[in-house]
Short mmCIF file of N, CA, C and O in Angstrom, two decimals:
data_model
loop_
_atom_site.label_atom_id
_atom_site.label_comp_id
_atom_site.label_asym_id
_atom_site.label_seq_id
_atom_site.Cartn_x
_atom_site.Cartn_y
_atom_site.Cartn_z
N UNK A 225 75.79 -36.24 -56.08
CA UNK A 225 76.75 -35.16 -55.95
C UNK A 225 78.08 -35.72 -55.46
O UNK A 225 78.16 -36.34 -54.40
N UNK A 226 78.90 -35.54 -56.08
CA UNK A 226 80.59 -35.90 -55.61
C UNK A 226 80.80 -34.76 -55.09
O UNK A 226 80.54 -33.62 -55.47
N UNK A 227 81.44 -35.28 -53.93
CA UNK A 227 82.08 -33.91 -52.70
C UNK A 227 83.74 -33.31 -53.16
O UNK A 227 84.50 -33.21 -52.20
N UNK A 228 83.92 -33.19 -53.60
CA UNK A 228 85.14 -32.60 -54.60
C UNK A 228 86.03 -31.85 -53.53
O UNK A 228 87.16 -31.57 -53.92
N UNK A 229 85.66 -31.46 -52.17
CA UNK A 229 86.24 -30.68 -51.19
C UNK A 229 86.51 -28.92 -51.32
O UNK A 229 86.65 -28.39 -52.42
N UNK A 230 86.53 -28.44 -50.53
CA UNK A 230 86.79 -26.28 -50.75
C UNK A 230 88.46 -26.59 -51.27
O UNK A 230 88.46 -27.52 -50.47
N UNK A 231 88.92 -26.61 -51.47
CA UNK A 231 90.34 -27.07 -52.16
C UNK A 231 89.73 -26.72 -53.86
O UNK A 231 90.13 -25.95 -54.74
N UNK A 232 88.69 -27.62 -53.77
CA UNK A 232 88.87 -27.85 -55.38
C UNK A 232 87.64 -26.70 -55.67
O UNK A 232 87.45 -26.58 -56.88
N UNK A 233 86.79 -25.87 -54.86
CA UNK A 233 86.17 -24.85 -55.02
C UNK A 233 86.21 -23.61 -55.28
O UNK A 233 85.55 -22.80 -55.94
N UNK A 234 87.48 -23.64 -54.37
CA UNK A 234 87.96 -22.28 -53.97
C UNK A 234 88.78 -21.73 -54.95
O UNK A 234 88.86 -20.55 -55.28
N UNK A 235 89.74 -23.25 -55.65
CA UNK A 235 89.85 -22.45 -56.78
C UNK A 235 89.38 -22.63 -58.22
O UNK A 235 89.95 -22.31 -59.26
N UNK A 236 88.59 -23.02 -58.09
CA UNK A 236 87.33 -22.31 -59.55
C UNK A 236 87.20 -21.27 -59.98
O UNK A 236 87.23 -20.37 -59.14
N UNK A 237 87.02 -20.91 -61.22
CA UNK A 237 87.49 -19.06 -61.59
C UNK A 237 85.97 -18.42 -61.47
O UNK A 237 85.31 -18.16 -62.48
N UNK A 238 85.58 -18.24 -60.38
CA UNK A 238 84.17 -17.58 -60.20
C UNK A 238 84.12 -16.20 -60.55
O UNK A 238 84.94 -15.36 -60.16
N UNK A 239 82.88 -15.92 -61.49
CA UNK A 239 82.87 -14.17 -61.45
C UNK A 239 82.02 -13.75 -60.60
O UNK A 239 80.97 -14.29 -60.26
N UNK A 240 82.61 -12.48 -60.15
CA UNK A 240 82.25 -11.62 -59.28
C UNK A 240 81.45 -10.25 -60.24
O UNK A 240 81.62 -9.72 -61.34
N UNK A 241 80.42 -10.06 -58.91
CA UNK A 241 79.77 -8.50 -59.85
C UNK A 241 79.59 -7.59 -58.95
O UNK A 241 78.77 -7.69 -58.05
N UNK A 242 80.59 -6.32 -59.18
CA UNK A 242 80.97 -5.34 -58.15
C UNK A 242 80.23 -3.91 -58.26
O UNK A 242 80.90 -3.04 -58.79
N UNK A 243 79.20 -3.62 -57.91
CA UNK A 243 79.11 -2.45 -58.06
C UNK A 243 78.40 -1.69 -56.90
O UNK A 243 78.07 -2.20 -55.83
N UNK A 244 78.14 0.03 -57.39
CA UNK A 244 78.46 0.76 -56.15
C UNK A 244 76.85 0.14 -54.95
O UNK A 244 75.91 -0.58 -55.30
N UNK A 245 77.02 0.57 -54.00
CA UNK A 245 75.94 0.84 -53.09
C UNK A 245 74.49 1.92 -53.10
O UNK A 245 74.56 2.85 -53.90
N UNK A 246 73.64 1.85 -52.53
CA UNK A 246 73.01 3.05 -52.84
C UNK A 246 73.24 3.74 -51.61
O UNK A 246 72.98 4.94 -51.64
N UNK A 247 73.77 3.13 -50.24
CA UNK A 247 73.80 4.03 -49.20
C UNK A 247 75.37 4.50 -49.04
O UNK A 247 75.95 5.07 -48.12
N UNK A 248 75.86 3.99 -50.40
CA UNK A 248 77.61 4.54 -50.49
C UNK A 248 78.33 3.30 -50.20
O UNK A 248 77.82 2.37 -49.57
N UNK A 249 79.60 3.31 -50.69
CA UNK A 249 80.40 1.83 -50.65
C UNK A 249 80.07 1.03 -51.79
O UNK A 249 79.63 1.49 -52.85
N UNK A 250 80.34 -0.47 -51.50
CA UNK A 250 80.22 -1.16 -52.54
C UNK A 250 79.83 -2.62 -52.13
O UNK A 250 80.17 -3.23 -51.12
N UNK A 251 78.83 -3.13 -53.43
CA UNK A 251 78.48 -4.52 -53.28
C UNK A 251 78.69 -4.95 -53.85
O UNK A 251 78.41 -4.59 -55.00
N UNK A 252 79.55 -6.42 -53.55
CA UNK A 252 79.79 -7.67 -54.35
C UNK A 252 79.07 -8.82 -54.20
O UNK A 252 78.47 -9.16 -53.18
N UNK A 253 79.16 -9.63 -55.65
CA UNK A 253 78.53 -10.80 -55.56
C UNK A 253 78.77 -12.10 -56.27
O UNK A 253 79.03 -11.85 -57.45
N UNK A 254 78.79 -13.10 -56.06
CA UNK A 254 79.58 -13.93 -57.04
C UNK A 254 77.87 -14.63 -57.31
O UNK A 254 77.22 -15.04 -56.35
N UNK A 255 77.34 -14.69 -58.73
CA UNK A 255 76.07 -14.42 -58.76
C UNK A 255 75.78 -16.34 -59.65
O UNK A 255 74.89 -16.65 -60.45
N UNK A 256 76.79 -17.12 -59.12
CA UNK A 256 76.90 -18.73 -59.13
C UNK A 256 76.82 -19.47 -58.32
O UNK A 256 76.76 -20.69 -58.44
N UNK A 257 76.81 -18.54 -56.91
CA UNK A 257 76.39 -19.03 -55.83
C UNK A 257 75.51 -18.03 -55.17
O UNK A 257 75.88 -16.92 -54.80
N UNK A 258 74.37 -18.48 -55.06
CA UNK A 258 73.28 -18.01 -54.88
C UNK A 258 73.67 -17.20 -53.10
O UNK A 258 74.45 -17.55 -52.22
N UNK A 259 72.48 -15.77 -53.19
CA UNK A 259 73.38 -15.58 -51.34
C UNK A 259 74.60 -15.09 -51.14
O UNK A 259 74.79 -14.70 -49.99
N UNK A 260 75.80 -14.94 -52.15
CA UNK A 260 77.15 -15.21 -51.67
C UNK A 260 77.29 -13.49 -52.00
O UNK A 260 77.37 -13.12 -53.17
N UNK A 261 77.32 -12.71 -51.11
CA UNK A 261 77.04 -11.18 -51.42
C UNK A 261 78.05 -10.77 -49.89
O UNK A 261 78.18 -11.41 -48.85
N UNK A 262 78.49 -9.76 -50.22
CA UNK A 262 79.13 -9.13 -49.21
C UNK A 262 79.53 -7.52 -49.38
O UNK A 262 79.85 -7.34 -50.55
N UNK A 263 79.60 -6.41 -48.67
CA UNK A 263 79.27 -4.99 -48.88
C UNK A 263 80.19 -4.32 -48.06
O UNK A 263 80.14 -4.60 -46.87
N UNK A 264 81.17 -3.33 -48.53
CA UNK A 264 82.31 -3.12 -47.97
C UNK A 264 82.14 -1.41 -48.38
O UNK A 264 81.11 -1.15 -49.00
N UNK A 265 83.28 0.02 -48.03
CA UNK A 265 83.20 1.10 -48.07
C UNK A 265 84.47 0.79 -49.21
O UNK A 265 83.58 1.24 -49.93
N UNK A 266 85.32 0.57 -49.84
CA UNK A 266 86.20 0.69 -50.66
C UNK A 266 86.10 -0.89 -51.67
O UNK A 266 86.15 -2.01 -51.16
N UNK A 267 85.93 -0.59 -53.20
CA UNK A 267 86.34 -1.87 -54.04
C UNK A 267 87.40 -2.87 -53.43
O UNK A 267 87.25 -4.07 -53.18
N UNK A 268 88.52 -2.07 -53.25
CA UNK A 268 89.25 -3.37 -52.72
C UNK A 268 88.68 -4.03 -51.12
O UNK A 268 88.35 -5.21 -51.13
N UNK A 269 88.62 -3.65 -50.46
CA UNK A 269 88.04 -3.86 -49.41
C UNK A 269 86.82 -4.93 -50.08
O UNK A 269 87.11 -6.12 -49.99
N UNK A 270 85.85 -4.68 -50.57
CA UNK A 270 84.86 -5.82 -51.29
C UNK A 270 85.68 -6.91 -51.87
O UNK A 270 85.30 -8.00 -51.46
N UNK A 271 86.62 -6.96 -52.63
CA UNK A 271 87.16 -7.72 -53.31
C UNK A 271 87.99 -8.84 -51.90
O UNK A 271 87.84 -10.06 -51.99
N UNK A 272 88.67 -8.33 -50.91
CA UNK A 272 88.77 -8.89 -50.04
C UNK A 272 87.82 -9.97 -49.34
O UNK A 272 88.00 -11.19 -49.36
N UNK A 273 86.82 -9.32 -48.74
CA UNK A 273 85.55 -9.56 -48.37
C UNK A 273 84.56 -10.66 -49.27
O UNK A 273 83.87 -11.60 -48.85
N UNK A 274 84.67 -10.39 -50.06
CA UNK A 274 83.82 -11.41 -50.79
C UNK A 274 84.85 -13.16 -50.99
O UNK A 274 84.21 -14.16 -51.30
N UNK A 275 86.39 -13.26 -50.76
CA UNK A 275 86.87 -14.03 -50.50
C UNK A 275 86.52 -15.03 -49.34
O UNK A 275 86.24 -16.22 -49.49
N UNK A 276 86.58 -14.25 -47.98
CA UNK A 276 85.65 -14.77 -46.80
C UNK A 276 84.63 -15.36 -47.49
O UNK A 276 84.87 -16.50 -47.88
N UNK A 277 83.88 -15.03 -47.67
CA UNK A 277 81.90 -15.01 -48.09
C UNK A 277 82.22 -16.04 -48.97
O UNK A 277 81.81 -17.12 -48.54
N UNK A 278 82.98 -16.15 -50.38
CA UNK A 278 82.95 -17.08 -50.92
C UNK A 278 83.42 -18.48 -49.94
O UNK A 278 83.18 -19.60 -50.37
N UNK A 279 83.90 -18.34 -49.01
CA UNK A 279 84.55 -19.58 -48.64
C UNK A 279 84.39 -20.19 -47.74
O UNK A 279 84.85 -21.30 -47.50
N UNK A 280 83.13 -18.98 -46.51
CA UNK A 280 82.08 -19.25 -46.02
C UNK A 280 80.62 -20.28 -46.75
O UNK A 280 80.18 -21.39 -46.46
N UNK A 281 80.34 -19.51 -47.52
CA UNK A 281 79.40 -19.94 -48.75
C UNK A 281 79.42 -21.65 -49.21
O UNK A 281 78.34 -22.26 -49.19
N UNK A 282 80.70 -22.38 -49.61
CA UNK A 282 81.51 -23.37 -50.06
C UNK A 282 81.41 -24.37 -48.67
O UNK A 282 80.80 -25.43 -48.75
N UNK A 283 82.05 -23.95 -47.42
CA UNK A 283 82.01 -24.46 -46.28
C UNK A 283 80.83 -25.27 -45.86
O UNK A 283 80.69 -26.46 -45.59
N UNK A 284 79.77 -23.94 -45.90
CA UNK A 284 78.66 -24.35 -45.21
C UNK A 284 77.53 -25.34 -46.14
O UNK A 284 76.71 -26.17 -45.75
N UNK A 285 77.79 -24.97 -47.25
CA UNK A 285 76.96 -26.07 -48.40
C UNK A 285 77.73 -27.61 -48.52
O UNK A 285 77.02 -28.57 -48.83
N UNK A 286 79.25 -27.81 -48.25
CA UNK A 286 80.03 -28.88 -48.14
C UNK A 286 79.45 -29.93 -46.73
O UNK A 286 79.14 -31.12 -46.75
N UNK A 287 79.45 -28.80 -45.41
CA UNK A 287 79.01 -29.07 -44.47
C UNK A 287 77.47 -29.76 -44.58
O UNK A 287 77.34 -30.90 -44.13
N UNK A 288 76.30 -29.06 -45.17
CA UNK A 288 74.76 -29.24 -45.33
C UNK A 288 74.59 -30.05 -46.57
O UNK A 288 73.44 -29.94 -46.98
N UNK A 289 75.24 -30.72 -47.21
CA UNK A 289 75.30 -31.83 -47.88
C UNK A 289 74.26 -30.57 -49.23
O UNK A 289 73.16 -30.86 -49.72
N UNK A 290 75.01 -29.29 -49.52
CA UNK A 290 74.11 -28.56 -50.50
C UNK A 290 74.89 -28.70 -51.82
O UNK A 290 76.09 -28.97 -51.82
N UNK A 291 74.12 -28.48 -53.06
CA UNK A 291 75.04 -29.04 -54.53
C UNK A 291 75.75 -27.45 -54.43
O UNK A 291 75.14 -26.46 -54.04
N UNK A 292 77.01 -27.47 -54.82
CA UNK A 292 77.73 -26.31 -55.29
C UNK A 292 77.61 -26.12 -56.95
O UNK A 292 77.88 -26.92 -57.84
N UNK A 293 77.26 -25.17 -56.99
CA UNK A 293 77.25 -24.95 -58.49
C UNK A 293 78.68 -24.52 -59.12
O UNK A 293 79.18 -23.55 -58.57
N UNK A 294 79.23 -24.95 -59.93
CA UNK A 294 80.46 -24.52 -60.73
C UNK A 294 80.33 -23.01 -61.62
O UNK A 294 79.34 -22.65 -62.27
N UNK A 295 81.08 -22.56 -61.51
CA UNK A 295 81.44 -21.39 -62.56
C UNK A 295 80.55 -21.65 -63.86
O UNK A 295 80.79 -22.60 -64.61
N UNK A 296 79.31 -20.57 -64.14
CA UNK A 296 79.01 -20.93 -65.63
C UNK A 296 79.94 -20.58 -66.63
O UNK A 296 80.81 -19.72 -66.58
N UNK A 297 79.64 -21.37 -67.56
CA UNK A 297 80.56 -21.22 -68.90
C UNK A 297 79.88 -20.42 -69.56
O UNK A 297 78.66 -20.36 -69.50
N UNK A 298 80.65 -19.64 -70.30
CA UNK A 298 80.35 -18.39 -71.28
C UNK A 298 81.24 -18.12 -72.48
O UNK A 298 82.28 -18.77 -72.53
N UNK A 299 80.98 -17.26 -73.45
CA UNK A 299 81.60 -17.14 -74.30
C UNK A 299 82.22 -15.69 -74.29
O UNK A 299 82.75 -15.09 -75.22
N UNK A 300 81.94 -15.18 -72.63
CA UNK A 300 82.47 -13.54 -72.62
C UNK A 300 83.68 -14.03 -72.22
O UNK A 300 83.70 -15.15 -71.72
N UNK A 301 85.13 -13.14 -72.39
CA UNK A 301 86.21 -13.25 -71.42
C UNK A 301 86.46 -12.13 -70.43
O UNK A 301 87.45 -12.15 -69.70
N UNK A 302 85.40 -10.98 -70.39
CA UNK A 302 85.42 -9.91 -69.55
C UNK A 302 86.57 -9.21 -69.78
O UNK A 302 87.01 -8.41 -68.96
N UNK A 303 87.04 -9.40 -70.69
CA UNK A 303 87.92 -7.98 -71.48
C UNK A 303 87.82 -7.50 -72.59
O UNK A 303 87.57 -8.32 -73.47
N UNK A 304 87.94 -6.38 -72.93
CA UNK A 304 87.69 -5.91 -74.41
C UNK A 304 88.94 -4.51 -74.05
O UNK A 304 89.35 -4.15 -72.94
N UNK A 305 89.30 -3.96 -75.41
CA UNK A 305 90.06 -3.03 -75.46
C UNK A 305 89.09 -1.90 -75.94
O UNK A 305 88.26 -1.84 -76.85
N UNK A 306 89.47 -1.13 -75.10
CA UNK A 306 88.86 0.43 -75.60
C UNK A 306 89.68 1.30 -75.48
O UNK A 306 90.07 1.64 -74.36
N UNK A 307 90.42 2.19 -77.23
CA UNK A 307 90.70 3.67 -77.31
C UNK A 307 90.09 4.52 -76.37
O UNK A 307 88.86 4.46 -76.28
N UNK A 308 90.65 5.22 -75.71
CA UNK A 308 90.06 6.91 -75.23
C UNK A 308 91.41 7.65 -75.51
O UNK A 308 92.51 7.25 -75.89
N UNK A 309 90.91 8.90 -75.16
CA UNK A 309 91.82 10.31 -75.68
C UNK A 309 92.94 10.42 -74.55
O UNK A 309 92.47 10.35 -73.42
N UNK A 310 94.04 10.54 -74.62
CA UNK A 310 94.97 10.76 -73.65
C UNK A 310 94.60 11.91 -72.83
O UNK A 310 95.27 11.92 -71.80
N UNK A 311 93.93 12.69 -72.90
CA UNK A 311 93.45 13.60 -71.75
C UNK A 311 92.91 12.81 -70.84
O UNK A 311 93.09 12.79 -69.62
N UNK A 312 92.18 12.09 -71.59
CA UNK A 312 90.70 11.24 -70.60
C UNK A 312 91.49 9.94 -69.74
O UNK A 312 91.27 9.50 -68.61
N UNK A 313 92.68 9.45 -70.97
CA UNK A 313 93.81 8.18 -70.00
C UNK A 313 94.28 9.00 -68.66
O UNK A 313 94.02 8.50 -67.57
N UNK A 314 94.86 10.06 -68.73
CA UNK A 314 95.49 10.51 -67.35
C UNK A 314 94.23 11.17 -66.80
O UNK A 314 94.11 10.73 -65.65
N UNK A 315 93.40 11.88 -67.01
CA UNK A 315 92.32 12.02 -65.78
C UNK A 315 92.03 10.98 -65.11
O UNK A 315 92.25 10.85 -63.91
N UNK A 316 91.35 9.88 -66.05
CA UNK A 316 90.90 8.59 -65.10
C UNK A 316 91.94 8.34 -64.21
O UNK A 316 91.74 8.60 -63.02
N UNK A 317 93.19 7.82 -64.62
CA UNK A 317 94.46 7.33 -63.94
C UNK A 317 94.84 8.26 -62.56
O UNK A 317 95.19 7.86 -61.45
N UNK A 318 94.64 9.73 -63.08
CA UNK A 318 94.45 10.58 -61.58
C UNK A 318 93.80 10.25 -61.24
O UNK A 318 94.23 9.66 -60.25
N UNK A 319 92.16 10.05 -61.35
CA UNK A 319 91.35 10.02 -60.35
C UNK A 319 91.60 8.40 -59.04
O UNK A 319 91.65 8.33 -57.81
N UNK A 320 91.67 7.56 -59.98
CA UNK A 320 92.20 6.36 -59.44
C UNK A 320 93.10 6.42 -58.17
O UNK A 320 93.03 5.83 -57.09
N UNK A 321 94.03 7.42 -58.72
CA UNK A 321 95.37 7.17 -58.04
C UNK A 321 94.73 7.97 -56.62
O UNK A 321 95.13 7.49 -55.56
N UNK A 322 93.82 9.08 -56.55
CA UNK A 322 93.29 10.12 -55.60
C UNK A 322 92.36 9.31 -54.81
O UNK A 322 92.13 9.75 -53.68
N UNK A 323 91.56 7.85 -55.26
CA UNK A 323 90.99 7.22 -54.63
C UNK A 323 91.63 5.93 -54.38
O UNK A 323 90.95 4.91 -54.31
N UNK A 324 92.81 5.91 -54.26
CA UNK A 324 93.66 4.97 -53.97
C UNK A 324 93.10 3.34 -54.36
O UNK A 324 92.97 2.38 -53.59
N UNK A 325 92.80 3.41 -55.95
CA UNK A 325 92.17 2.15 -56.47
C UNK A 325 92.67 1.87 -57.39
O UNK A 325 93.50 2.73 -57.67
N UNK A 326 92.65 0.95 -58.20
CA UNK A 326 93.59 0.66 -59.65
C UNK A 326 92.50 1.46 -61.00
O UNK A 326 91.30 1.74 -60.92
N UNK A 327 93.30 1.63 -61.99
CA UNK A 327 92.22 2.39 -63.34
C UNK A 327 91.20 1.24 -63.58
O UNK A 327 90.03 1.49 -63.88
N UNK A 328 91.58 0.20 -63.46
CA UNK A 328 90.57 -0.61 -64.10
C UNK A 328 89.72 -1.04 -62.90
O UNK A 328 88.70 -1.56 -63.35
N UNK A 329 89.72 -1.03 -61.63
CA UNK A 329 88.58 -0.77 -60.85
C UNK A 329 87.88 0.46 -61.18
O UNK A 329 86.89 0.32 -61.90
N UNK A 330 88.22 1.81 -60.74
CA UNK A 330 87.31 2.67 -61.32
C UNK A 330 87.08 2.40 -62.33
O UNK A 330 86.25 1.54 -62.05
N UNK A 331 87.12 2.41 -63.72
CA UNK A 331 86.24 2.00 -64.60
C UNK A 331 85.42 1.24 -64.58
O UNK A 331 84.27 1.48 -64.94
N UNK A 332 85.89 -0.01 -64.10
CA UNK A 332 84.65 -1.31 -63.94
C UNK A 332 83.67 -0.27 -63.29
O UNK A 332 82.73 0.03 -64.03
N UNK A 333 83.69 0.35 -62.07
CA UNK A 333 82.78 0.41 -61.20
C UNK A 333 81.82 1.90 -61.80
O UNK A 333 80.70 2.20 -61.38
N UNK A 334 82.64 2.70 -62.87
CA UNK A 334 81.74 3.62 -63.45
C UNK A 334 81.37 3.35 -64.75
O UNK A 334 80.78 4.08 -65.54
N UNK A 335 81.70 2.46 -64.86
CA UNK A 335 81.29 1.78 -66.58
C UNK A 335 80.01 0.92 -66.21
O UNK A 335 79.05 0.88 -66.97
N UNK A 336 80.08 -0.03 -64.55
CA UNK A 336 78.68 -0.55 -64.29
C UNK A 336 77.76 0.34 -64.26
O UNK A 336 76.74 0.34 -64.95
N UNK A 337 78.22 1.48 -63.10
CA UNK A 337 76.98 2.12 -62.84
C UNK A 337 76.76 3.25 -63.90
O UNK A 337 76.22 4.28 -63.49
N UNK A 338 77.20 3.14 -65.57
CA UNK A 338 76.61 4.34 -65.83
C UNK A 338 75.27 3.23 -67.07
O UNK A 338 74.39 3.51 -67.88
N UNK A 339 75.75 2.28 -66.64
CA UNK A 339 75.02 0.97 -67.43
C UNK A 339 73.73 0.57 -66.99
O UNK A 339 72.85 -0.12 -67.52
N UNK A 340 73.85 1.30 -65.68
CA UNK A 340 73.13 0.29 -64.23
C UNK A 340 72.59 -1.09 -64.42
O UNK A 340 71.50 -1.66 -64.36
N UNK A 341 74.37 -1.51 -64.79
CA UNK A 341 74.54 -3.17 -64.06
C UNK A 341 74.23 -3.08 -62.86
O UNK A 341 74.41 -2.25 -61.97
N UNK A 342 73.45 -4.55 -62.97
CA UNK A 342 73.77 -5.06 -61.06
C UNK A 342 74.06 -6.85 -61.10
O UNK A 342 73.73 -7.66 -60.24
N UNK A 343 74.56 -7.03 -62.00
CA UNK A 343 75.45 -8.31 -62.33
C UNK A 343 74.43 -9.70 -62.17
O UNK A 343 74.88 -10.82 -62.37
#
């Protein structure tokens, strides 16, 4: 194992998998590093949070002489375009704006759970 340092970890493009809680709130996970989970009451708040955790995570495996696994490679880019009806663009976009989150967090997070992803 070459020790590459949290410098060269931290920024690796790791995916994260965000979705809701069952006791309310939200759980994240970056699901390339095994463990690396963290659970917050607001998406952004997780998205924060799982920064710590990732860099906790990185630290302590650098420290314990543990292999870090790199970002898997894939052939998804985690975007796709989807039409909806301009009624349905400004509802979502209200609702967003009423839960003080971006449109494309709420969606991610009701597009997982109507999927029931758990990443």
């Amino acid at each position: 194992m070459t020790n590459k340092g949290i410098d060269y970890y931290l920024a690796l493009p790791y995916k994260y998998s965000l979705y809701p809680a069952e006791e309310g709130g939200y759980v994240i996970e970056i699901p390339d590093l095994p463990g690396c989970i963290t659970q917050a009451e607001t998406a952004d708040e997780a998205l924060e949070m799982i920064e710590d955790a990732k860099k906790g995570w990185i630290e302590i495996a650098l420290e314990q002489g543990i292999e870090i696994p790199e970002p898997a490679k894939n052939d998804y880019s985690g975007k796709f375009n989807v039409r909806v009806p301009k009624s349905l663009h400004r509802y979502l976009s209200e609702l967003a704006k009423k839960e003080n989150i971006s449109l494309n967090q709420l969606i991610l997070y009701h597009l997982s759970r109507s999927a029931g992803f758990k990443g």
